[in-house]
CSV table of C-alpha atoms in Angstrom, one decimal:
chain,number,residue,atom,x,y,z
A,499,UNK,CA,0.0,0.0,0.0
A,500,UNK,CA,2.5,2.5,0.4
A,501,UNK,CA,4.2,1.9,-2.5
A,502,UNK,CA,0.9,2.6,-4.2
A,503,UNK,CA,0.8,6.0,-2.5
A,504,UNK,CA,4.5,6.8,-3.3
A,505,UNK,CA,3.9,6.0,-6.8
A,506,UNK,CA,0.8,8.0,-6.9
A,507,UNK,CA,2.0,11.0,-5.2
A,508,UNK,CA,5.0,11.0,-7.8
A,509,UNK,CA,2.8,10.4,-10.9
A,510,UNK,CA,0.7,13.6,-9.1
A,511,UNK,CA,3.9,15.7,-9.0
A,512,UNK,CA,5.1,15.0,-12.2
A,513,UNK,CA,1.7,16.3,-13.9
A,514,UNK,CA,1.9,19.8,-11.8
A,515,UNK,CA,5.2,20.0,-12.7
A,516,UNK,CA,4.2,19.4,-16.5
A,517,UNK,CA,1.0,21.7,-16.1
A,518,UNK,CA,2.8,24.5,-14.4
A,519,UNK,CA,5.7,24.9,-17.4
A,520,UNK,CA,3.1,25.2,-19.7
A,521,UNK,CA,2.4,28.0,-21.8
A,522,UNK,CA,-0.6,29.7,-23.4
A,523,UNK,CA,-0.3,30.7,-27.0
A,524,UNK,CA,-1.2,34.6,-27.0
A,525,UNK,CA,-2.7,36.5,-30.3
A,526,UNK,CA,-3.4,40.0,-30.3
A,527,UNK,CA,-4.9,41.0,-32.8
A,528,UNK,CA,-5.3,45.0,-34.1
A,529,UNK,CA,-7.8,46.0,-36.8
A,530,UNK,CA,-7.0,49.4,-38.5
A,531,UNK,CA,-9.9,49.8,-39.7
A,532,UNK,CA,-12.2,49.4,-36.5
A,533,UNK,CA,-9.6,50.8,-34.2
A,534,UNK,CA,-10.1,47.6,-31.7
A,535,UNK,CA,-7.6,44.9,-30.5
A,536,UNK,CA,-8.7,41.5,-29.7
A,537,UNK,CA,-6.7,39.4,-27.2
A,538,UNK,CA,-6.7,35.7,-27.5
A,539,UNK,CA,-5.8,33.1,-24.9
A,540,UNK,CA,-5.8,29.7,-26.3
A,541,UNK,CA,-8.1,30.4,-28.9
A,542,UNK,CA,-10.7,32.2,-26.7
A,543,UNK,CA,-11.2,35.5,-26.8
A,544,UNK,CA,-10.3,37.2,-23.3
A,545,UNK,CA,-10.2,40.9,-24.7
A,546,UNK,CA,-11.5,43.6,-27.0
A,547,UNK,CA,-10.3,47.2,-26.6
A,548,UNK,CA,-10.6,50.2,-28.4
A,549,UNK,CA,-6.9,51.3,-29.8
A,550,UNK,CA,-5.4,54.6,-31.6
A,551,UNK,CA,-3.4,53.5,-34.5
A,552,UNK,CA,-1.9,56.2,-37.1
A,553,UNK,CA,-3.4,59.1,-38.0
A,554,UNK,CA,-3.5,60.6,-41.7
A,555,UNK,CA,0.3,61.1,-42.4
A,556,UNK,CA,1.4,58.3,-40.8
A,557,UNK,CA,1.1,54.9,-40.6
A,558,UNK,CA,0.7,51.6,-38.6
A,559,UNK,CA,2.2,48.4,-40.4
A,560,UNK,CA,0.3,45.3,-41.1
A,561,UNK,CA,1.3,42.3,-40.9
A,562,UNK,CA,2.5,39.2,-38.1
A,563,UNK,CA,4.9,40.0,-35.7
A,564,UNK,CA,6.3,39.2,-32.2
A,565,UNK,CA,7.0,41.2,-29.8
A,566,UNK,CA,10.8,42.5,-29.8
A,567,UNK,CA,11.4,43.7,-26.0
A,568,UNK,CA,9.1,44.7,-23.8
A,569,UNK,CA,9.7,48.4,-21.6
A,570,UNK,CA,7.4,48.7,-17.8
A,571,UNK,CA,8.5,52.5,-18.7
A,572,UNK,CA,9.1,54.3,-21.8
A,573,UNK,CA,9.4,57.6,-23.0
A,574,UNK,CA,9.8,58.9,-26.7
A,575,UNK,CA,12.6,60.5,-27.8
A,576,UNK,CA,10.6,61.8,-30.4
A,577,UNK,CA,7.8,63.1,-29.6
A,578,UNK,CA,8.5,65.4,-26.4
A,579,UNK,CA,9.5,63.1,-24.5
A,580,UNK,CA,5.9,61.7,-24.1
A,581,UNK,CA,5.2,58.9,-21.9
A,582,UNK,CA,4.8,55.2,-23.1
A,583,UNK,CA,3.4,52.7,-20.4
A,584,UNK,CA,3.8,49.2,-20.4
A,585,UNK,CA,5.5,49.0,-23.9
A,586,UNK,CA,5.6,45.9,-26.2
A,587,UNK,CA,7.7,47.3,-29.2
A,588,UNK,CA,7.1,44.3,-32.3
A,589,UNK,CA,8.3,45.9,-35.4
A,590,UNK,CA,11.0,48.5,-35.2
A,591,UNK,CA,10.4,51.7,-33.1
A,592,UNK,CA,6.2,50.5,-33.5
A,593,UNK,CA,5.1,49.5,-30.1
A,594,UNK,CA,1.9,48.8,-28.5
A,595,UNK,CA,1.4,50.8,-25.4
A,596,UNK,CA,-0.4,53.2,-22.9
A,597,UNK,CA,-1.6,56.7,-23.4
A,598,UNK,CA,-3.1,58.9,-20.9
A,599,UNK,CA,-5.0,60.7,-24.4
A,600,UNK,CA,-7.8,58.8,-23.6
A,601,UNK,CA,-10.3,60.6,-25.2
A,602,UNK,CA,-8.7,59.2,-29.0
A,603,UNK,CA,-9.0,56.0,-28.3
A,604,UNK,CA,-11.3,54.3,-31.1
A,605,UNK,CA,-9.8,56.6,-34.1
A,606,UNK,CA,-6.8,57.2,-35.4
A,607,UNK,CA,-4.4,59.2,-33.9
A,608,UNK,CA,-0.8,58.1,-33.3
A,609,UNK,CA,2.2,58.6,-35.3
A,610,UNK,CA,2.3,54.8,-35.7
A,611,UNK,CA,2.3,52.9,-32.8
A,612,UNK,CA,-1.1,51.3,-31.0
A,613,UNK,CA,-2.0,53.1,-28.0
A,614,UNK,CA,-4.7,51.5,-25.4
A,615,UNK,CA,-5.9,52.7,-22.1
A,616,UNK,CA,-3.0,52.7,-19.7
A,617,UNK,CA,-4.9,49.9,-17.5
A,618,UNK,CA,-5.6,47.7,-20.7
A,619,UNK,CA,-1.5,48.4,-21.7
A,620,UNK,CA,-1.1,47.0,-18.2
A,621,UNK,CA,-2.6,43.6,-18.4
A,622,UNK,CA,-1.9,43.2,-21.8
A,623,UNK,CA,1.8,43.7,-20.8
A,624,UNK,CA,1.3,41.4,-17.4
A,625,UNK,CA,0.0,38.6,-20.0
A,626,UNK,CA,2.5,38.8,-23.0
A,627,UNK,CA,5.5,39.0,-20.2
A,628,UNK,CA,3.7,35.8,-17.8
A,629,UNK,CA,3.4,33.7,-21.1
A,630,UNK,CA,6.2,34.8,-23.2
A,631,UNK,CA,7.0,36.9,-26.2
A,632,UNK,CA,7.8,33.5,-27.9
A,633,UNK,CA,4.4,32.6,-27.3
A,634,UNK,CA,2.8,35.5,-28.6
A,635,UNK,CA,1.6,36.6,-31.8
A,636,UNK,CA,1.0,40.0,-33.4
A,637,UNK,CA,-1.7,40.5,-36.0
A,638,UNK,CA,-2.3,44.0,-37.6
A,639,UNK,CA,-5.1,44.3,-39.9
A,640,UNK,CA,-7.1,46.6,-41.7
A,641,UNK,CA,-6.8,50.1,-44.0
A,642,UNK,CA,-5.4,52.8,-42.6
A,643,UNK,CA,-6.7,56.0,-41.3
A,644,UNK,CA,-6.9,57.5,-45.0
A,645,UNK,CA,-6.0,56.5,-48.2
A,646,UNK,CA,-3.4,59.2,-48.3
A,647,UNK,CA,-0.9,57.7,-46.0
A,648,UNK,CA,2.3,58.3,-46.2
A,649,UNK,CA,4.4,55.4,-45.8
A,650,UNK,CA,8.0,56.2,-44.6
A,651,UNK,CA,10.7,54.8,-42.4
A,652,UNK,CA,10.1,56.8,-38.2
A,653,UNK,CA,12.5,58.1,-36.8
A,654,UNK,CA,14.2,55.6,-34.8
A,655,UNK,CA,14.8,53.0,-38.2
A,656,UNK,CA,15.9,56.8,-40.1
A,657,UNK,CA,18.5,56.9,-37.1
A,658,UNK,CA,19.7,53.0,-36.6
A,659,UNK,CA,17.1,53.2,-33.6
A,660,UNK,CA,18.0,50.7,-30.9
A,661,UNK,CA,16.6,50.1,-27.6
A,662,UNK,CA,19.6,49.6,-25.4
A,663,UNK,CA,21.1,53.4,-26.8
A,664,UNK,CA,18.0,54.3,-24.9
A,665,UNK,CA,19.0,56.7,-21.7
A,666,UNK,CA,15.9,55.1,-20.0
A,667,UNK,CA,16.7,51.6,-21.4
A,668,UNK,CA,16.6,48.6,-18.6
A,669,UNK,CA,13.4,47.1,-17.7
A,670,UNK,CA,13.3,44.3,-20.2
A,671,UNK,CA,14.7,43.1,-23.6
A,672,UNK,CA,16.4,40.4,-25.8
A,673,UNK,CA,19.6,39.3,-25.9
A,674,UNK,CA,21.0,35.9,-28.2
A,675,UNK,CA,20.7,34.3,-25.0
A,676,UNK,CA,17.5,34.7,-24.8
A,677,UNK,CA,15.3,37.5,-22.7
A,678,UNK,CA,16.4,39.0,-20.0
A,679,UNK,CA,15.4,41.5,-17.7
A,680,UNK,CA,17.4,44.6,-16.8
A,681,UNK,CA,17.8,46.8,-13.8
């Protein structure tokens, strides 16, 4: 009898050991046109926000990405130093992220990247950094805020843009070695 228990309470561990290494595959997906992100856990839908992608002038990519590095805090070098909570940067200098001009959210009005309400940046953030930018996805959809975009390199790719010449740089990014997180 006990080594019935021993071998169940192994057989137990081993499962909670496999259950709790698993991860969920994440897909956040932005549609231009609507302004609204979806959030996908495993195929169910957890999420749908209203977002702020490019205005006229500018433009938001489509296309599948993953997320590049992920910043708690960021500010842009750009654009008056204007905040950018809970970063997830996926193509370049484009990032998904917070902003406290709540009051665009659901048109277009960015210079490129996807801004959401700083508590929706915020879980979204918790999520893709608890289950891995290798595990999630990056869909952007949909036309653009008018048909008179114009398409050209930001800033940071004009400038060989890199996160870790960032004077703020150091909450989180990737190395060959895999992620890492900084200071």
């Amino acid at each position: 009898m006990k080594r019935l228990v021993a071998v169940v309470v192994v057989a137990a561990a081993a499962l909670l050991a496999v259950g709790g290494g698993a991860r969920a595959n994440v897909v956040v997906t932005i549609d231009k046109s609507q302004q609204t992100m979806s959030v996908a856990v495993d195929g169910s839908t957890l999420y749908n926000w209203p977002v702020s992608t490019a205005r006229a002038g500018y433009t938001t990519p489509n296309g599948t990405y993953r997320p590049q590095f992920l910043a708690r805090t960021w500010f842009s070098r750009k654009y008056y130093n204007s905040p950018m909570p809970h970063s997830i940067f996926f193509h370049g200098g484009y990032a998904i992220h917070g902003s406290y001009e709540i009051s665009h959210l659901g048109g277009p009005a960015s210079h490129g990247c996807v801004r959401l309400h700083p508590s929706n940046a915020a879980t979204l953030f918790a999520l893709v950094e608890r289950e891995g930018p290798a595990h999630t996805r990056i869909v952007v959809t949909g036309s653009s805020a008018s048909a008179h975009v114009v398409s050209s390199p930001g800033y940071e790719q004009q400038r060989g843009w890199s996160p870790t010449r960032h004077p703020d740089y150091a909450p989180f990014g990737y190395q060959s070695g895999g992620w890492w997180r900084g200071q």
